[in-house]
């Protein structure tokens, strides 16, 4: 998949594509339906298959003081889109100047002059342009006027729940990673570089790999059964484990950090890129009276995590 950070002077093999347009934070099953419909059209018509998205997320521009909320920061979003088989990802920088474009100007400048889109596909709730004035009805009208086709993909659900990024966030914040996985079509992941911490876990027999979550949405504080993915070149080695996300109240810490203990692993992960899949929630975070009580609980958490992960095989 080719990634472009602009819409001007795109190569001929990208222009004239079937284009799925949206933020696609999470690349959940609803998003995959939109992107997949663009792919079906591209195959039927023998044209390129492209995704048009925006970074940073518009919410970050309009409400900069908001709590972290991202499900898939750009690098992760791009990977999940590439996994679908998309030919090109066009990522536009969303700043105040871009946000001031009228809906009509967005269609003319980006979709027509920039991409020369043959077919545009969006979700039913996609809005765009200054003051969110553009919607599916406008895209349909402009397509007839300017010569491109448009498809609006209806809400996708499981018979009860509509797949949405908002719903995924709520599942994670309420300690329901399984519910989030059902909406995403895969386990929710965080990833980043392993950082040095207090190294207290190593002294009590449970060394941990520590990650700060950055712009990721904060899941519920507590203990999780996890799978950790260690990048090995182009491959990823997955190892079962148990992890805690929270403030470590036993040690009177204030900053929230993700600490993952990998089962039967004795390698050095500092500075390595690590992926952590949240498989299931085990218990809430709590404060212990001392190290002995903490060690006993960690051992029990590890046993529970092993049972959960074995059942998930």
mmCIF file of C-alpha atoms in Angstrom:
data_model
loop_
_atom_site.group_PDB
_atom_site.id
_atom_site.type_symbol
_atom_site.label_atom_id
_atom_site.label_comp_id
_atom_site.label_asym_id
_atom_site.label_seq_id
_atom_site.Cartn_x
_atom_site.Cartn_y
_atom_site.Cartn_z
ATOM 1 C CA UNK A 1 0.000 0.000 0.000
ATOM 2 C CA UNK A 2 1.308 3.438 -0.937
ATOM 3 C CA UNK A 3 0.824 6.239 1.592
ATOM 4 C CA UNK A 4 0.539 9.868 0.472
ATOM 5 C CA UNK A 5 0.494 12.896 2.744
ATOM 6 C CA UNK A 6 -0.967 15.179 0.080
ATOM 7 C CA UNK A 7 -3.674 15.204 -2.590
ATOM 8 C CA UNK A 8 -1.914 17.279 -5.246
ATOM 9 C CA UNK A 9 0.168 15.792 -8.068
ATOM 10 C CA UNK A 10 -0.743 12.234 -7.213
ATOM 11 C CA UNK A 11 0.596 9.587 -9.606
ATOM 12 C CA UNK A 12 -1.719 8.361 -12.350
ATOM 13 C CA UNK A 13 -2.023 4.931 -10.720
ATOM 14 C CA UNK A 14 -3.765 6.537 -7.739
ATOM 15 C CA UNK A 15 -6.000 9.031 -9.501
ATOM 16 C CA UNK A 16 -9.361 7.846 -10.787
ATOM 17 C CA UNK A 17 -9.845 5.507 -7.848
ATOM 18 C CA UNK A 18 -12.761 4.177 -5.882
ATOM 19 C CA UNK A 19 -12.215 6.155 -2.676
ATOM 20 C CA UNK A 20 -13.485 5.422 0.840
ATOM 21 C CA UNK A 21 -13.485 8.673 2.803
ATOM 22 C CA UNK A 22 -13.655 9.094 6.581
ATOM 23 C CA UNK A 23 -11.626 9.365 9.791
ATOM 24 C CA UNK A 24 -11.748 5.592 10.398
ATOM 25 C CA UNK A 25 -10.399 5.765 13.968
ATOM 26 C CA UNK A 26 -10.448 2.151 15.105
ATOM 27 C CA UNK A 27 -10.954 0.617 11.648
ATOM 28 C CA UNK A 28 -13.821 -1.295 13.252
ATOM 29 C CA UNK A 29 -16.308 -3.533 11.426
ATOM 30 C CA UNK A 30 -18.422 -0.558 10.351
ATOM 31 C CA UNK A 31 -15.374 1.166 8.866
ATOM 32 C CA UNK A 32 -14.335 -2.062 7.182
ATOM 33 C CA UNK A 33 -17.720 -2.231 5.518
ATOM 34 C CA UNK A 34 -17.202 1.238 4.021
ATOM 35 C CA UNK A 35 -13.628 0.520 2.937
ATOM 36 C CA UNK A 36 -14.630 -2.921 1.659
ATOM 37 C CA UNK A 37 -17.436 -1.474 -0.475
ATOM 38 C CA UNK A 38 -14.914 0.850 -2.119
ATOM 39 C CA UNK A 39 -12.740 -2.196 -2.761
ATOM 40 C CA UNK A 40 -15.602 -4.164 -4.312
ATOM 41 C CA UNK A 41 -16.334 -1.285 -6.680
ATOM 42 C CA UNK A 42 -12.640 -0.921 -7.536
ATOM 43 C CA UNK A 43 -12.377 -4.597 -8.464
ATOM 44 C CA UNK A 44 -15.580 -4.543 -10.505
ATOM 45 C CA UNK A 45 -14.475 -1.492 -12.469
ATOM 46 C CA UNK A 46 -10.769 -2.282 -12.689
ATOM 47 C CA UNK A 47 -9.717 0.953 -10.997
ATOM 48 C CA UNK A 48 -7.477 1.699 -7.981
ATOM 49 C CA UNK A 49 -8.757 1.217 -4.428
ATOM 50 C CA UNK A 50 -7.976 4.136 -2.135
ATOM 51 C CA UNK A 51 -8.780 5.431 1.346
ATOM 52 C CA UNK A 52 -8.868 9.140 2.159
ATOM 53 C CA UNK A 53 -8.420 10.035 5.822
ATOM 54 C CA UNK A 54 -7.297 12.904 8.033
ATOM 55 C CA UNK A 55 -4.613 13.427 10.693
ATOM 56 C CA UNK A 56 -4.634 14.548 13.364
ATOM 57 C CA UNK A 57 -8.193 13.545 14.164
ATOM 58 C CA UNK A 58 -10.443 16.633 13.751
ATOM 59 C CA UNK A 59 -11.550 16.300 17.357
ATOM 60 C CA UNK A 60 -7.972 17.094 18.420
ATOM 61 C CA UNK A 61 -8.128 20.415 16.565
ATOM 62 C CA UNK A 62 -11.562 21.519 17.721
ATOM 63 C CA UNK A 63 -11.256 20.317 21.341
ATOM 64 C CA UNK A 64 -7.504 20.252 22.093
ATOM 65 C CA UNK A 65 -7.974 19.798 25.848
ATOM 66 C CA UNK A 66 -10.050 16.644 25.495
ATOM 67 C CA UNK A 67 -8.949 13.460 27.260
ATOM 68 C CA UNK A 68 -6.976 11.031 25.055
ATOM 69 C CA UNK A 69 -9.445 9.146 22.862
ATOM 70 C CA UNK A 70 -7.678 7.531 19.914
ATOM 71 C CA UNK A 71 -8.276 3.856 19.167
ATOM 72 C CA UNK A 72 -5.754 3.765 16.334
ATOM 73 C CA UNK A 73 -3.112 6.478 16.114
ATOM 74 C CA UNK A 74 -1.960 6.983 12.535
ATOM 75 C CA UNK A 75 0.689 4.257 12.330
ATOM 76 C CA UNK A 76 -1.712 1.647 13.647
ATOM 77 C CA UNK A 77 -4.631 2.859 11.545
ATOM 78 C CA UNK A 78 -2.464 2.638 8.431
ATOM 79 C CA UNK A 79 -1.460 -0.935 9.271
ATOM 80 C CA UNK A 80 -5.042 -2.104 9.693
ATOM 81 C CA UNK A 81 -6.085 -0.421 6.442
ATOM 82 C CA UNK A 82 -3.166 -2.010 4.604
ATOM 83 C CA UNK A 83 -4.232 -5.431 5.918
ATOM 84 C CA UNK A 84 -7.493 -5.029 3.962
ATOM 85 C CA UNK A 85 -5.600 -4.897 0.656
ATOM 86 C CA UNK A 86 -6.050 -1.190 -0.128
ATOM 87 C CA UNK A 87 -3.820 0.181 -2.911
ATOM 88 C CA UNK A 88 -3.324 3.706 -1.583
ATOM 89 C CA UNK A 89 -3.922 5.661 1.621
ATOM 90 C CA UNK A 90 -4.144 9.437 1.238
ATOM 91 C CA UNK A 91 -3.773 11.182 4.593
ATOM 92 C CA UNK A 92 -4.512 14.912 4.676
ATOM 93 C CA UNK A 93 -3.200 17.224 7.373
ATOM 94 C CA UNK A 94 -6.210 18.509 9.286
ATOM 95 C CA UNK A 95 -5.417 22.034 10.457
ATOM 96 C CA UNK A 96 -7.361 25.289 10.756
ATOM 97 C CA UNK A 97 -6.819 26.151 7.108
ATOM 98 C CA UNK A 98 -8.107 22.797 5.933
ATOM 99 C CA UNK A 99 -11.021 22.947 8.381
ATOM 100 C CA UNK A 100 -12.070 26.277 6.877
ATOM 101 C CA UNK A 101 -12.661 24.730 3.434
ATOM 102 C CA UNK A 102 -16.320 24.802 2.511
ATOM 103 C CA UNK A 103 -17.960 21.496 1.715
ATOM 104 C CA UNK A 104 -18.174 22.497 -1.953
ATOM 105 C CA UNK A 105 -14.475 23.417 -2.011
ATOM 106 C CA UNK A 106 -13.538 20.094 -0.409
ATOM 107 C CA UNK A 107 -15.351 18.236 -3.169
ATOM 108 C CA UNK A 108 -13.859 20.379 -5.940
ATOM 109 C CA UNK A 109 -10.311 20.771 -4.617
ATOM 110 C CA UNK A 110 -9.704 17.372 -3.042
ATOM 111 C CA UNK A 111 -12.037 14.801 -4.587
ATOM 112 C CA UNK A 112 -12.188 16.149 -8.141
ATOM 113 C CA UNK A 113 -9.010 18.157 -8.852
ATOM 114 C CA UNK A 114 -6.761 16.236 -6.479
ATOM 115 C CA UNK A 115 -7.951 12.642 -6.658
ATOM 116 C CA UNK A 116 -10.059 12.673 -9.821
ATOM 117 C CA UNK A 117 -12.228 10.209 -7.907
ATOM 118 C CA UNK A 118 -14.340 7.887 -10.060
ATOM 119 C CA UNK A 119 -16.413 6.613 -7.153
ATOM 120 C CA UNK A 120 -16.676 7.975 -3.599
ATOM 121 C CA UNK A 121 -17.866 5.811 -0.694
ATOM 122 C CA UNK A 122 -18.646 7.018 2.827
ATOM 123 C CA UNK A 123 -20.519 5.946 5.908
ATOM 124 C CA UNK A 124 -24.033 7.225 6.497
ATOM 125 C CA UNK A 125 -22.858 9.658 9.201
ATOM 126 C CA UNK A 126 -19.867 11.188 7.401
ATOM 127 C CA UNK A 127 -19.810 15.006 7.503
ATOM 128 C CA UNK A 128 -17.179 17.357 6.121
ATOM 129 C CA UNK A 129 -16.339 20.926 5.254
ATOM 130 C CA UNK A 130 -16.579 24.132 7.261
ATOM 131 C CA UNK A 131 -19.057 23.792 10.120
ATOM 132 C CA UNK A 132 -19.698 20.183 9.005
ATOM 133 C CA UNK A 133 -21.963 21.439 6.246
ATOM 134 C CA UNK A 134 -21.286 18.531 3.868
ATOM 135 C CA UNK A 135 -22.983 15.146 4.116
ATOM 136 C CA UNK A 136 -24.009 12.163 2.013
ATOM 137 C CA UNK A 137 -26.816 14.078 0.325
ATOM 138 C CA UNK A 138 -24.363 16.731 -0.850
ATOM 139 C CA UNK A 139 -21.904 14.108 -2.125
ATOM 140 C CA UNK A 140 -24.680 12.429 -4.092
ATOM 141 C CA UNK A 141 -25.731 15.780 -5.595
ATOM 142 C CA UNK A 142 -22.149 16.814 -6.403
ATOM 143 C CA UNK A 143 -21.405 13.442 -7.927
ATOM 144 C CA UNK A 144 -24.255 13.797 -10.404
ATOM 145 C CA UNK A 145 -23.168 17.347 -11.130
ATOM 146 C CA UNK A 146 -19.416 16.703 -11.459
ATOM 147 C CA UNK A 147 -19.381 13.206 -12.911
ATOM 148 C CA UNK A 148 -18.381 10.856 -10.090
ATOM 149 C CA UNK A 149 -20.483 8.097 -8.537
ATOM 150 C CA UNK A 150 -21.298 8.007 -4.838
ATOM 151 C CA UNK A 151 -22.309 5.235 -2.453
ATOM 152 C CA UNK A 152 -23.507 5.790 1.109
ATOM 153 C CA UNK A 153 -23.022 2.736 3.342
ATOM 154 C CA UNK A 154 -25.731 2.290 5.956
ATOM 155 C CA UNK A 155 -25.045 1.638 9.637
ATOM 156 C CA UNK A 156 -23.607 -1.815 10.292
ATOM 157 C CA UNK A 157 -24.674 -3.701 13.411
ATOM 158 C CA UNK A 158 -24.885 -7.133 14.971
ATOM 159 C CA UNK A 159 -28.668 -6.994 15.234
ATOM 160 C CA UNK A 160 -28.538 -4.958 18.420
ATOM 161 C CA UNK A 161 -25.476 -2.683 18.519
ATOM 162 C CA UNK A 162 -24.246 -0.337 15.796
ATOM 163 C CA UNK A 163 -20.516 -0.645 15.232
ATOM 164 C CA UNK A 164 -19.004 2.729 16.153
ATOM 165 C CA UNK A 165 -15.795 4.174 17.553
ATOM 166 C CA UNK A 166 -17.775 5.717 20.397
ATOM 167 C CA UNK A 167 -19.146 2.329 21.399
ATOM 168 C CA UNK A 168 -15.658 0.764 21.288
ATOM 169 C CA UNK A 169 -14.330 3.477 23.597
ATOM 170 C CA UNK A 170 -17.172 2.922 26.039
ATOM 171 C CA UNK A 171 -16.445 -0.808 26.154
ATOM 172 C CA UNK A 172 -12.790 -0.207 26.914
ATOM 173 C CA UNK A 173 -13.493 2.446 29.528
ATOM 174 C CA UNK A 174 -15.923 0.131 31.303
ATOM 175 C CA UNK A 175 -13.513 -2.818 31.429
ATOM 176 C CA UNK A 176 -15.042 -4.799 28.567
ATOM 177 C CA UNK A 177 -12.255 -5.580 26.078
ATOM 178 C CA UNK A 178 -14.238 -8.538 24.737
ATOM 179 C CA UNK A 179 -17.079 -6.200 23.827
ATOM 180 C CA UNK A 180 -14.588 -3.902 22.112
ATOM 181 C CA UNK A 181 -13.120 -6.843 20.181
ATOM 182 C CA UNK A 182 -16.584 -7.831 18.949
ATOM 183 C CA UNK A 183 -16.998 -4.341 17.457
ATOM 184 C CA UNK A 184 -13.479 -4.121 16.085
ATOM 185 C CA UNK A 185 -13.381 -7.612 14.628
ATOM 186 C CA UNK A 186 -10.075 -8.176 16.486
ATOM 187 C CA UNK A 187 -8.663 -7.573 19.977
ATOM 188 C CA UNK A 188 -7.970 -3.969 20.882
ATOM 189 C CA UNK A 189 -4.248 -3.209 20.839
ATOM 190 C CA UNK A 190 -1.918 -0.599 22.170
ATOM 191 C CA UNK A 191 1.632 -0.374 20.947
ATOM 192 C CA UNK A 192 4.755 1.615 21.578
ATOM 193 C CA UNK A 193 8.361 1.540 22.720
ATOM 194 C CA UNK A 194 9.139 -0.239 25.964
ATOM 195 C CA UNK A 195 10.363 2.297 28.526
ATOM 196 C CA UNK A 196 12.397 2.017 31.702
ATOM 197 C CA UNK A 197 10.283 2.117 34.846
ATOM 198 C CA UNK A 198 11.068 1.652 38.531
ATOM 199 C CA UNK A 199 12.175 -1.942 37.760
ATOM 200 C CA UNK A 200 10.383 -2.987 40.955
ATOM 201 C CA UNK A 201 8.661 -5.854 39.142
ATOM 202 C CA UNK A 202 11.995 -7.517 38.449
ATOM 203 C CA UNK A 203 12.964 -7.413 42.124
ATOM 204 C CA UNK A 204 9.771 -9.233 43.167
ATOM 205 C CA UNK A 205 9.982 -11.867 40.440
ATOM 206 C CA UNK A 206 7.545 -10.352 37.918
ATOM 207 C CA UNK A 207 9.486 -8.183 35.442
ATOM 208 C CA UNK A 208 7.282 -5.953 33.318
ATOM 209 C CA UNK A 209 7.450 -4.133 29.994
ATOM 210 C CA UNK A 210 6.199 -0.587 30.514
ATOM 211 C CA UNK A 211 4.295 1.493 27.977
ATOM 212 C CA UNK A 212 2.841 4.986 28.249
ATOM 213 C CA UNK A 213 -0.402 5.278 26.288
ATOM 214 C CA UNK A 214 0.108 8.728 24.764
ATOM 215 C CA UNK A 215 -2.953 9.622 22.686
ATOM 216 C CA UNK A 216 -4.650 6.223 23.142
ATOM 217 C CA UNK A 217 -8.013 6.090 24.885
ATOM 218 C CA UNK A 218 -7.570 5.067 28.509
ATOM 219 C CA UNK A 219 -9.074 1.657 29.270
ATOM 220 C CA UNK A 220 -10.439 0.902 32.723
ATOM 221 C CA UNK A 221 -7.772 0.699 35.404
ATOM 222 C CA UNK A 222 -7.135 -2.883 36.365
ATOM 223 C CA UNK A 223 -5.562 -6.196 35.431
ATOM 224 C CA UNK A 224 -5.928 -7.819 32.014
ATOM 225 C CA UNK A 225 -5.111 -11.091 30.307
ATOM 226 C CA UNK A 226 -3.037 -10.000 27.310
ATOM 227 C CA UNK A 227 -1.029 -11.163 24.344
ATOM 228 C CA UNK A 228 2.173 -9.271 23.630
ATOM 229 C CA UNK A 229 3.528 -8.989 20.124
ATOM 230 C CA UNK A 230 7.278 -8.459 19.708
ATOM 231 C CA UNK A 231 8.311 -7.167 16.299
ATOM 232 C CA UNK A 232 10.937 -9.367 14.672
ATOM 233 C CA UNK A 233 11.645 -7.659 11.362
ATOM 234 C CA UNK A 234 8.489 -8.062 9.275
ATOM 235 C CA UNK A 235 7.103 -10.776 11.595
ATOM 236 C CA UNK A 236 5.568 -10.533 15.068
ATOM 237 C CA UNK A 237 6.123 -13.088 17.829
ATOM 238 C CA UNK A 238 3.139 -13.341 20.219
ATOM 239 C CA UNK A 239 3.573 -14.216 23.901
ATOM 240 C CA UNK A 240 0.844 -14.641 26.525
ATOM 241 C CA UNK A 241 0.928 -12.438 29.584
ATOM 242 C CA UNK A 242 -0.845 -10.476 32.284
ATOM 243 C CA UNK A 243 -0.850 -6.687 32.557
ATOM 244 C CA UNK A 244 -1.909 -3.887 34.838
ATOM 245 C CA UNK A 245 -3.002 -0.460 33.706
ATOM 246 C CA UNK A 246 -3.247 2.204 36.351
ATOM 247 C CA UNK A 247 -1.540 4.415 38.928
ATOM 248 C CA UNK A 248 0.058 1.647 41.040
ATOM 249 C CA UNK A 249 -1.619 2.795 44.283
ATOM 250 C CA UNK A 250 0.419 0.380 46.414
ATOM 251 C CA UNK A 251 3.442 2.572 45.667
ATOM 252 C CA UNK A 252 1.556 5.891 45.738
ATOM 253 C CA UNK A 253 2.195 6.611 42.056
ATOM 254 C CA UNK A 254 0.075 9.171 40.202
ATOM 255 C CA UNK A 255 0.888 8.658 36.531
ATOM 256 C CA UNK A 256 -1.007 5.892 34.736
ATOM 257 C CA UNK A 257 1.170 3.356 32.951
ATOM 258 C CA UNK A 258 0.665 -0.005 31.259
ATOM 259 C CA UNK A 259 2.829 -2.747 32.791
ATOM 260 C CA UNK A 260 2.865 -6.120 31.050
ATOM 261 C CA UNK A 261 4.427 -9.282 32.463
ATOM 262 C CA UNK A 262 5.147 -11.803 29.711
ATOM 263 C CA UNK A 263 4.949 -15.465 30.683
ATOM 264 C CA UNK A 264 8.092 -17.561 30.360
ATOM 265 C CA UNK A 265 10.032 -14.743 28.703
ATOM 266 C CA UNK A 266 13.500 -13.655 29.781
ATOM 267 C CA UNK A 267 14.619 -11.341 26.974
ATOM 268 C CA UNK A 268 15.508 -7.648 27.026
ATOM 269 C CA UNK A 269 12.664 -5.499 25.683
ATOM 270 C CA UNK A 270 13.892 -2.027 26.558
ATOM 271 C CA UNK A 271 13.595 0.215 23.510
ATOM 272 C CA UNK A 272 11.816 -2.508 21.515
ATOM 273 C CA UNK A 273 8.529 -1.964 19.757
ATOM 274 C CA UNK A 274 5.753 -3.900 21.520
ATOM 275 C CA UNK A 275 2.108 -4.608 20.700
ATOM 276 C CA UNK A 276 -0.282 -5.469 23.532
ATOM 277 C CA UNK A 277 -3.677 -7.053 22.829
ATOM 278 C CA UNK A 278 -6.259 -6.744 25.609
ATOM 279 C CA UNK A 279 -8.007 -10.129 25.686
ATOM 280 C CA UNK A 280 -10.067 -10.015 28.899
ATOM 281 C CA UNK A 281 -10.465 -8.023 32.107
ATOM 282 C CA UNK A 282 -9.534 -9.858 35.305
ATOM 283 C CA UNK A 283 -10.077 -7.408 38.162
ATOM 284 C CA UNK A 284 -10.032 -3.757 39.202
ATOM 285 C CA UNK A 285 -6.819 -2.133 40.343
ATOM 286 C CA UNK A 286 -6.423 -2.035 44.121
ATOM 287 C CA UNK A 287 -3.980 -0.979 46.816
ATOM 288 C CA UNK A 288 -2.217 -3.712 48.797
ATOM 289 C CA UNK A 289 -0.842 -3.567 52.332
ATOM 290 C CA UNK A 290 2.622 -4.742 51.348
ATOM 291 C CA UNK A 291 4.829 -6.561 48.855
ATOM 292 C CA UNK A 292 3.929 -10.044 50.060
ATOM 293 C CA UNK A 293 0.229 -9.429 49.499
ATOM 294 C CA UNK A 294 0.967 -7.849 46.123
ATOM 295 C CA UNK A 295 3.169 -10.767 45.015
ATOM 296 C CA UNK A 296 0.503 -13.294 45.978
ATOM 297 C CA UNK A 297 -2.131 -11.413 44.020
ATOM 298 C CA UNK A 298 0.105 -11.058 40.944
ATOM 299 C CA UNK A 299 0.714 -14.820 41.009
ATOM 300 C CA UNK A 300 -3.045 -15.429 41.192
ATOM 301 C CA UNK A 301 -3.665 -12.935 38.386
ATOM 302 C CA UNK A 302 -1.110 -14.779 36.276
ATOM 303 C CA UNK A 303 -2.868 -18.107 36.849
ATOM 304 C CA UNK A 304 -6.206 -16.593 35.899
ATOM 305 C CA UNK A 305 -4.718 -15.000 32.794
ATOM 306 C CA UNK A 306 -3.198 -18.304 31.678
ATOM 307 C CA UNK A 307 -6.584 -20.025 32.019
ATOM 308 C CA UNK A 308 -8.352 -17.269 30.073
ATOM 309 C CA UNK A 309 -5.781 -17.253 27.278
ATOM 310 C CA UNK A 310 -5.760 -21.052 27.015
ATOM 311 C CA UNK A 311 -9.534 -21.003 26.574
ATOM 312 C CA UNK A 312 -9.167 -18.365 23.827
ATOM 313 C CA UNK A 313 -6.840 -20.505 21.713
#
